[in-house]
Amino acid sequence: SQQGEEDPQALSIQEGENATMNCSYKTSINNLQWYRQNSGRGLVHLILIRSNEREKHSGRLRVTLDTSKKSSSLLITASRAADTASYFCATVPTGGGNKLTFGTGTQLKVEL
Amino acid sequence: DGGITQSPKYLFRKEGQNVTLSCEQNLNHDAMYWYRQDPGQGLRLIYYSQIVNDFQKGDIAEGYSVSREKKESFPLTVTSAQKNPTAFYLCASSIDGRYEKLFFGSGTQLSVL
């Protein structure tokens, strides 16, 4: 079953603009992770944020987590054409039988 | 270079045939995973292994089988019992079984002839 739902499903912006993607999930989590996938390729881990953290930065990436709203956002600042990809959030729920469950992804297109 | 190698990149299966997808890692990771990705969808877990000689079913294990005889290798067999095998298959690994920071291979596209 899908735990995370990304919003929007697709996003098109101009190079240099910021891109914001949102993820909502259903159950309590240990951590939330964001991954990038270029077309026809494997996923690449971008950032992990734990349930006791509210914000995390990595280069041009900023991730926030609101556990009360069960949501997270990924902000890519000063986007580049090379950022064109699909972005997935994935969660590890609390409790036994922890597994990483992926959302359906946001397709980001950055145009020159 | 350390990483995960999946082969082949493209694979075609005939009716009633079993096919095996290869996954090898040289990252010295304990845990390995197989995910299936259908167009426009997220990844679904097929099988995972947290240690050599042990593996567990994921959410969609029916019609698939795996083995973990070596730490480096986690092959996936798509059996004839899997009636809808066309998909993109991704192998991943992590340092331990906590599902943190997965490293992915480049995937195998399986199609039915």
PDB file of N, CA, C and O in Angstrom, chain B residues 59-113:
ATOM      1  N   ASP B  59       5.589  -6.766  -0.014  1.00  0.00           N
ATOM      2  CA  ASP B  59       4.156  -6.584  -0.222  1.00  0.00           C
ATOM      3  C   ASP B  59       3.608  -7.343  -1.427  1.00  0.00           C
ATOM      4  O   ASP B  59       2.414  -7.620  -1.493  1.00  0.00           O
ATOM      5  N   ILE B  60       4.476  -7.657  -2.403  1.00  0.00           N
ATOM      6  CA  ILE B  60       3.981  -8.286  -3.635  1.00  0.00           C
ATOM      7  C   ILE B  60       4.872  -9.463  -4.036  1.00  0.00           C
ATOM      8  O   ILE B  60       5.318  -9.569  -5.170  1.00  0.00           O
ATOM      9  N   ALA B  61       5.103 -10.401  -3.129  1.00  0.00           N
ATOM     10  CA  ALA B  61       6.055 -11.490  -3.358  1.00  0.00           C
ATOM     11  C   ALA B  61       5.515 -12.609  -4.256  1.00  0.00           C
ATOM     12  O   ALA B  61       6.291 -13.412  -4.782  1.00  0.00           O
ATOM     13  N   GLU B  62       4.211 -12.693  -4.440  1.00  0.00           N
ATOM     14  CA  GLU B  62       3.647 -13.808  -5.192  1.00  0.00           C
ATOM     15  C   GLU B  62       4.155 -13.827  -6.623  1.00  0.00           C
ATOM     16  O   GLU B  62       4.112 -12.820  -7.334  1.00  0.00           O
ATOM     17  N   GLY B  63       4.658 -14.996  -7.051  1.00  0.00           N
ATOM     18  CA  GLY B  63       5.169 -15.133  -8.411  1.00  0.00           C
ATOM     19  C   GLY B  63       6.650 -14.810  -8.528  1.00  0.00           C
ATOM     20  O   GLY B  63       7.197 -14.839  -9.639  1.00  0.00           O
ATOM     21  N   TYR B  64       7.291 -14.508  -7.419  1.00  0.00           N
ATOM     22  CA  TYR B  64       8.721 -14.194  -7.395  1.00  0.00           C
ATOM     23  C   TYR B  64       9.441 -15.091  -6.396  1.00  0.00           C
ATOM     24  O   TYR B  64       8.833 -15.567  -5.442  1.00  0.00           O
ATOM     25  N   SER B  65      10.739 -15.300  -6.613  1.00  0.00           N
ATOM     26  CA  SER B  65      11.565 -15.994  -5.618  1.00  0.00           C
ATOM     27  C   SER B  65      12.948 -15.370  -5.611  1.00  0.00           C
ATOM     28  O   SER B  65      13.375 -14.757  -6.589  1.00  0.00           O
ATOM     29  N   VAL B  66      13.635 -15.511  -4.480  1.00  0.00           N
ATOM     30  CA  VAL B  66      14.981 -14.942  -4.329  1.00  0.00           C
ATOM     31  C   VAL B  66      15.870 -15.931  -3.594  1.00  0.00           C
ATOM     32  O   VAL B  66      15.412 -16.918  -3.023  1.00  0.00           O
ATOM     33  N   SER B  67      17.161 -15.635  -3.596  1.00  0.00           N
ATOM     34  CA  SER B  67      18.124 -16.360  -2.776  1.00  0.00           C
ATOM     35  C   SER B  67      19.156 -15.361  -2.290  1.00  0.00           C
ATOM     36  O   SER B  67      19.371 -14.318  -2.903  1.00  0.00           O
ATOM     37  N   ARG B  68      19.818 -15.670  -1.173  1.00  0.00           N
ATOM     38  CA  ARG B  68      20.886 -14.813  -0.655  1.00  0.00           C
ATOM     39  C   ARG B  68      21.976 -15.716  -0.083  1.00  0.00           C
ATOM     40  O   ARG B  68      22.170 -15.822   1.113  1.00  0.00           O
ATOM     41  N   GLU B  69      22.704 -16.330  -1.000  1.00  0.00           N
ATOM     42  CA  GLU B  69      23.771 -17.257  -0.605  1.00  0.00           C
ATOM     43  C   GLU B  69      25.077 -16.525  -0.315  1.00  0.00           C
ATOM     44  O   GLU B  69      25.943 -17.045   0.391  1.00  0.00           O
ATOM     45  N   LYS B  70      25.249 -15.356  -0.896  1.00  0.00           N
ATOM     46  CA  LYS B  70      26.426 -14.537  -0.663  1.00  0.00           C
ATOM     47  C   LYS B  70      26.000 -13.120  -0.298  1.00  0.00           C
ATOM     48  O   LYS B  70      24.961 -12.646  -0.751  1.00  0.00           O
ATOM     49  N   LYS B  71      26.820 -12.463   0.465  1.00  0.00           N
ATOM     50  CA  LYS B  71      26.492 -11.103   0.901  1.00  0.00           C
ATOM     51  C   LYS B  71      26.346 -10.166  -0.294  1.00  0.00           C
ATOM     52  O   LYS B  71      25.526  -9.254  -0.292  1.00  0.00           O
ATOM     53  N   GLU B  72      27.146 -10.427  -1.343  1.00  0.00           N
ATOM     54  CA  GLU B  72      27.196  -9.505  -2.469  1.00  0.00           C
ATOM     55  C   GLU B  72      26.058  -9.683  -3.458  1.00  0.00           C
ATOM     56  O   GLU B  72      25.822  -8.831  -4.302  1.00  0.00           O
ATOM     57  N   SER B  73      25.345 -10.802  -3.395  1.00  0.00           N
ATOM     58  CA  SER B  73      24.444 -11.166  -4.478  1.00  0.00           C
ATOM     59  C   SER B  73      23.028 -11.441  -3.994  1.00  0.00           C
ATOM     60  O   SER B  73      22.829 -12.122  -2.973  1.00  0.00           O
ATOM     61  N   PHE B  74      22.042 -10.958  -4.748  1.00  0.00           N
ATOM     62  CA  PHE B  74      20.635 -11.133  -4.361  1.00  0.00           C
ATOM     63  C   PHE B  74      19.804 -11.265  -5.640  1.00  0.00           C
ATOM     64  O   PHE B  74      19.069 -10.358  -6.026  1.00  0.00           O
ATOM     65  N   PRO B  75      19.880 -12.410  -6.314  1.00  0.00           N
ATOM     66  CA  PRO B  75      19.149 -12.568  -7.573  1.00  0.00           C
ATOM     67  C   PRO B  75      17.647 -12.750  -7.363  1.00  0.00           C
ATOM     68  O   PRO B  75      17.218 -13.345  -6.368  1.00  0.00           O
ATOM     69  N   LEU B  76      16.895 -12.260  -8.314  1.00  0.00           N
ATOM     70  CA  LEU B  76      15.426 -12.348  -8.296  1.00  0.00           C
ATOM     71  C   LEU B  76      14.961 -13.183  -9.473  1.00  0.00           C
ATOM     72  O   LEU B  76      15.335 -12.906 -10.611  1.00  0.00           O
ATOM     73  N   THR B  77      14.160 -14.212  -9.201  1.00  0.00           N
ATOM     74  CA  THR B  77      13.570 -15.006 -10.274  1.00  0.00           C
ATOM     75  C   THR B  77      12.097 -14.646 -10.412  1.00  0.00           C
ATOM     76  O   THR B  77      11.350 -14.671  -9.427  1.00  0.00           O
ATOM     77  N   VAL B  78      11.729 -14.305 -11.633  1.00  0.00           N
ATOM     78  CA  VAL B  78      10.325 -14.049 -11.945  1.00  0.00           C
ATOM     79  C   VAL B  78       9.776 -15.340 -12.528  1.00  0.00           C
ATOM     80  O   VAL B  78      10.207 -15.777 -13.609  1.00  0.00           O
ATOM     81  N   THR B  79       8.887 -15.983 -11.822  1.00  0.00           N
ATOM     82  CA  THR B  79       8.406 -17.289 -12.254  1.00  0.00           C
ATOM     83  C   THR B  79       7.204 -17.156 -13.186  1.00  0.00           C
ATOM     84  O   THR B  79       6.607 -16.071 -13.315  1.00  0.00           O
ATOM     85  N   SER B  80       6.838 -18.273 -13.772  1.00  0.00           N
ATOM     86  CA  SER B  80       5.691 -18.276 -14.682  1.00  0.00           C
ATOM     87  C   SER B  80       4.379 -18.003 -13.938  1.00  0.00           C
ATOM     88  O   SER B  80       3.367 -17.679 -14.556  1.00  0.00           O
ATOM     89  N   ALA B  81       4.413 -18.109 -12.627  1.00  0.00           N
ATOM     90  CA  ALA B  81       3.219 -17.818 -11.823  1.00  0.00           C
ATOM     91  C   ALA B  81       2.922 -16.328 -11.742  1.00  0.00           C
ATOM     92  O   ALA B  81       1.808 -15.933 -11.389  1.00  0.00           O
ATOM     93  N   GLN B  82       3.902 -15.494 -12.096  1.00  0.00           N
ATOM     94  CA  GLN B  82       3.686 -14.041 -12.108  1.00  0.00           C
ATOM     95  C   GLN B  82       3.040 -13.694 -13.440  1.00  0.00           C
ATOM     96  O   GLN B  82       3.701 -13.687 -14.478  1.00  0.00           O
ATOM     97  N   LYS B  83       1.759 -13.419 -13.423  1.00  0.00           N
ATOM     98  CA  LYS B  83       0.990 -13.255 -14.664  1.00  0.00           C
ATOM     99  C   LYS B  83       1.144 -11.886 -15.307  1.00  0.00           C
ATOM    100  O   LYS B  83       0.805 -11.710 -16.479  1.00  0.00           O
ATOM    101  N   ASN B  84       1.627 -10.928 -14.583  1.00  0.00           N
ATOM    102  CA  ASN B  84       1.804  -9.583 -15.124  1.00  0.00           C
ATOM    103  C   ASN B  84       3.206  -9.092 -14.795  1.00  0.00           C
ATOM    104  O   ASN B  84       3.375  -8.180 -13.985  1.00  0.00           O
ATOM    105  N   PRO B  85       4.238  -9.668 -15.406  1.00  0.00           N
ATOM    106  CA  PRO B  85       5.602  -9.363 -14.994  1.00  0.00           C
ATOM    107  C   PRO B  85       6.195  -8.111 -15.625  1.00  0.00           C
ATOM    108  O   PRO B  85       7.265  -7.676 -15.205  1.00  0.00           O
ATOM    109  N   THR B  86       5.538  -7.541 -16.621  1.00  0.00           N
ATOM    110  CA  THR B  86       6.112  -6.377 -17.301  1.00  0.00           C
ATOM    111  C   THR B  86       6.226  -5.215 -16.339  1.00  0.00           C
ATOM    112  O   THR B  86       5.216  -4.712 -15.823  1.00  0.00           O
ATOM    113  N   ALA B  87       7.439  -4.791 -16.083  1.00  0.00           N
ATOM    114  CA  ALA B  87       7.697  -3.717 -15.124  1.00  0.00           C
ATOM    115  C   ALA B  87       9.182  -3.402 -15.128  1.00  0.00           C
ATOM    116  O   ALA B  87       9.991  -4.098 -15.749  1.00  0.00           O
ATOM    117  N   PHE B  88       9.536  -2.352 -14.408  1.00  0.00           N
ATOM    118  CA  PHE B  88      10.925  -1.960 -14.191  1.00  0.00           C
ATOM    119  C   PHE B  88      11.309  -2.457 -12.808  1.00  0.00           C
ATOM    120  O   PHE B  88      10.641  -2.139 -11.821  1.00  0.00           O
ATOM    121  N   TYR B  89      12.377  -3.280 -12.724  1.00  0.00           N
ATOM    122  CA  TYR B  89      12.767  -3.895 -11.468  1.00  0.00           C
ATOM    123  C   TYR B  89      14.034  -3.230 -10.947  1.00  0.00           C
ATOM    124  O   TYR B  89      15.034  -3.115 -11.664  1.00  0.00           O
ATOM    125  N   LEU B  90      13.984  -2.840  -9.689  1.00  0.00           N
ATOM    126  CA  LEU B  90      15.097  -2.136  -9.062  1.00  0.00           C
ATOM    127  C   LEU B  90      15.605  -2.903  -7.856  1.00  0.00           C
ATOM    128  O   LEU B  90      14.838  -3.308  -6.986  1.00  0.00           O
ATOM    129  N   CYS B  91      16.901  -3.079  -7.813  1.00  0.00           N
ATOM    130  CA  CYS B  91      17.562  -3.701  -6.680  1.00  0.00           C
ATOM    131  C   CYS B  91      18.218  -2.593  -5.859  1.00  0.00           C
ATOM    132  O   CYS B  91      18.694  -1.588  -6.416  1.00  0.00           O
ATOM    133  N   ALA B  92      18.239  -2.745  -4.562  1.00  0.00           N
ATOM    134  CA  ALA B  92      18.827  -1.733  -3.694  1.00  0.00           C
ATOM    135  C   ALA B  92      19.539  -2.403  -2.523  1.00  0.00           C
ATOM    136  O   ALA B  92      19.301  -3.582  -2.223  1.00  0.00           O
ATOM    137  N   SER B  93      20.397  -1.644  -1.869  1.00  0.00           N
ATOM    138  CA  SER B  93      21.046  -2.143  -0.672  1.00  0.00           C
ATOM    139  C   SER B  93      21.174  -1.023   0.348  1.00  0.00           C
ATOM    140  O   SER B  93      21.075   0.160   0.012  1.00  0.00           O
ATOM    141  N   SER B  94      21.370  -1.401   1.602  1.00  0.00           N
ATOM    142  CA  SER B  94      21.650  -0.425   2.655  1.00  0.00           C
ATOM    143  C   SER B  94      22.597  -1.071   3.667  1.00  0.00           C
ATOM    144  O   SER B  94      22.717  -2.293   3.726  1.00  0.00           O
ATOM    145  N   ILE B  95      23.233  -0.216   4.456  1.00  0.00           N
ATOM    146  CA  ILE B  95      24.252  -0.700   5.392  1.00  0.00           C
ATOM    147  C   ILE B  95      23.682  -1.774   6.311  1.00  0.00           C
ATOM    148  O   ILE B  95      24.292  -2.818   6.546  1.00  0.00           O
ATOM    149  N   ASP B  96      22.484  -1.499   6.837  1.00  0.00           N
ATOM    150  CA  ASP B  96      21.837  -2.492   7.689  1.00  0.00           C
ATOM    151  C   ASP B  96      20.365  -2.554   7.316  1.00  0.00           C
ATOM    152  O   ASP B  96      19.944  -1.983   6.300  1.00  0.00           O
ATOM    153  N   GLY B  97      19.579  -3.226   8.107  1.00  0.00           N
ATOM    154  CA  GLY B  97      18.181  -3.453   7.748  1.00  0.00           C
ATOM    155  C   GLY B  97      17.225  -2.383   8.202  1.00  0.00           C
ATOM    156  O   GLY B  97      16.014  -2.623   8.262  1.00  0.00           O
ATOM    157  N   ARG B  98      17.740  -1.180   8.500  1.00  0.00           N
ATOM    158  CA  ARG B  98      16.856  -0.125   8.992  1.00  0.00           C
ATOM    159  C   ARG B  98      16.223   0.706   7.879  1.00  0.00           C
ATOM    160  O   ARG B  98      15.560   1.708   8.164  1.00  0.00           O
ATOM    161  N   TYR B  99      16.442   0.323   6.620  1.00  0.00           N
ATOM    162  CA  TYR B  99      15.823   1.041   5.499  1.00  0.00           C
ATOM    163  C   TYR B  99      16.225   2.512   5.458  1.00  0.00           C
ATOM    164  O   TYR B  99      15.412   3.381   5.146  1.00  0.00           O
ATOM    165  N   GLU B 100      17.468   2.803   5.777  1.00  0.00           N
ATOM    166  CA  GLU B 100      17.935   4.180   5.707  1.00  0.00           C
ATOM    167  C   GLU B 100      18.963   4.318   4.600  1.00  0.00           C
ATOM    168  O   GLU B 100      19.885   3.533   4.500  1.00  0.00           O
ATOM    169  N   LYS B 101      18.754   5.340   3.781  1.00  0.00           N
ATOM    170  CA  LYS B 101      19.681   5.654   2.699  1.00  0.00           C
ATOM    171  C   LYS B 101      19.946   4.447   1.812  1.00  0.00           C
ATOM    172  O   LYS B 101      21.035   3.860   1.842  1.00  0.00           O
ATOM    173  N   LEU B 102      18.968   4.051   1.031  1.00  0.00           N
ATOM    174  CA  LEU B 102      19.132   2.963   0.097  1.00  0.00           C
ATOM    175  C   LEU B 102      19.940   3.403  -1.117  1.00  0.00           C
ATOM    176  O   LEU B 102      19.771   4.506  -1.629  1.00  0.00           O
ATOM    177  N   PHE B 103      20.822   2.509  -1.566  1.00  0.00           N
ATOM    178  CA  PHE B 103      21.562   2.696  -2.802  1.00  0.00           C
ATOM    179  C   PHE B 103      20.908   1.791  -3.850  1.00  0.00           C
ATOM    180  O   PHE B 103      20.708   0.606  -3.598  1.00  0.00           O
ATOM    181  N   PHE B 104      20.599   2.357  -5.010  1.00  0.00           N
ATOM    182  CA  PHE B 104      19.891   1.612  -6.039  1.00  0.00           C
ATOM    183  C   PHE B 104      20.784   1.285  -7.223  1.00  0.00           C
ATOM    184  O   PHE B 104      21.697   2.042  -7.573  1.00  0.00           O
ATOM    185  N   GLY B 105      20.472   0.149  -7.867  1.00  0.00           N
ATOM    186  CA  GLY B 105      21.059  -0.161  -9.155  1.00  0.00           C
ATOM    187  C   GLY B 105      20.331   0.605 -10.247  1.00  0.00           C
ATOM    188  O   GLY B 105      19.386   1.355  -9.978  1.00  0.00           O
ATOM    189  N   SER B 106      20.742   0.406 -11.485  1.00  0.00           N
ATOM    190  CA  SER B 106      20.174   1.162 -12.599  1.00  0.00           C
ATOM    191  C   SER B 106      18.942   0.501 -13.199  1.00  0.00           C
ATOM    192  O   SER B 106      18.357   1.026 -14.138  1.00  0.00           O
ATOM    193  N   GLY B 107      18.558  -0.659 -12.678  1.00  0.00           N
ATOM    194  CA  GLY B 107      17.287  -1.260 -13.044  1.00  0.00           C
ATOM    195  C   GLY B 107      17.335  -2.223 -14.217  1.00  0.00           C
ATOM    196  O   GLY B 107      18.249  -2.199 -15.049  1.00  0.00           O
ATOM    197  N   THR B 108      16.340  -3.102 -14.258  1.00  0.00           N
ATOM    198  CA  THR B 108      16.118  -4.028 -15.373  1.00  0.00           C
ATOM    199  C   THR B 108      14.684  -3.862 -15.848  1.00  0.00           C
ATOM    200  O   THR B 108      13.749  -3.959 -15.042  1.00  0.00           O
ATOM    201  N   GLN B 109      14.508  -3.604 -17.147  1.00  0.00           N
ATOM    202  CA  GLN B 109      13.167  -3.525 -17.726  1.00  0.00           C
ATOM    203  C   GLN B 109      12.798  -4.904 -18.253  1.00  0.00           C
ATOM    204  O   GLN B 109      13.458  -5.423 -19.160  1.00  0.00           O
ATOM    205  N   LEU B 110      11.781  -5.493 -17.677  1.00  0.00           N
ATOM    206  CA  LEU B 110      11.313  -6.814 -18.092  1.00  0.00           C
ATOM    207  C   LEU B 110      10.038  -6.659 -18.901  1.00  0.00           C
ATOM    208  O   LEU B 110       9.102  -5.967 -18.482  1.00  0.00           O
ATOM    209  N   SER B 111      10.017  -7.298 -20.053  1.00  0.00           N
ATOM    210  CA  SER B 111       8.832  -7.254 -20.918  1.00  0.00           C
ATOM    211  C   SER B 111       8.455  -8.676 -21.312  1.00  0.00           C
ATOM    212  O   SER B 111       9.310  -9.566 -21.358  1.00  0.00           O
ATOM    213  N   VAL B 112       7.178  -8.854 -21.625  1.00  0.00           N
ATOM    214  CA  VAL B 112       6.688 -10.166 -22.035  1.00  0.00           C
ATOM    215  C   VAL B 112       6.536 -10.205 -23.548  1.00  0.00           C
ATOM    216  O   VAL B 112       5.976  -9.286 -24.148  1.00  0.00           O
ATOM    217  N   LEU B 113       7.071 -11.271 -24.158  1.00  0.00           N
ATOM    218  CA  LEU B 113       6.958 -11.420 -25.613  1.00  0.00           C
ATOM    219  C   LEU B 113       5.572 -11.928 -25.993  1.00  0.00           C
ATOM    220  O   LEU B 113       5.000 -12.745 -25.254  1.00  0.00           O
TER     221      LEU B 113
END
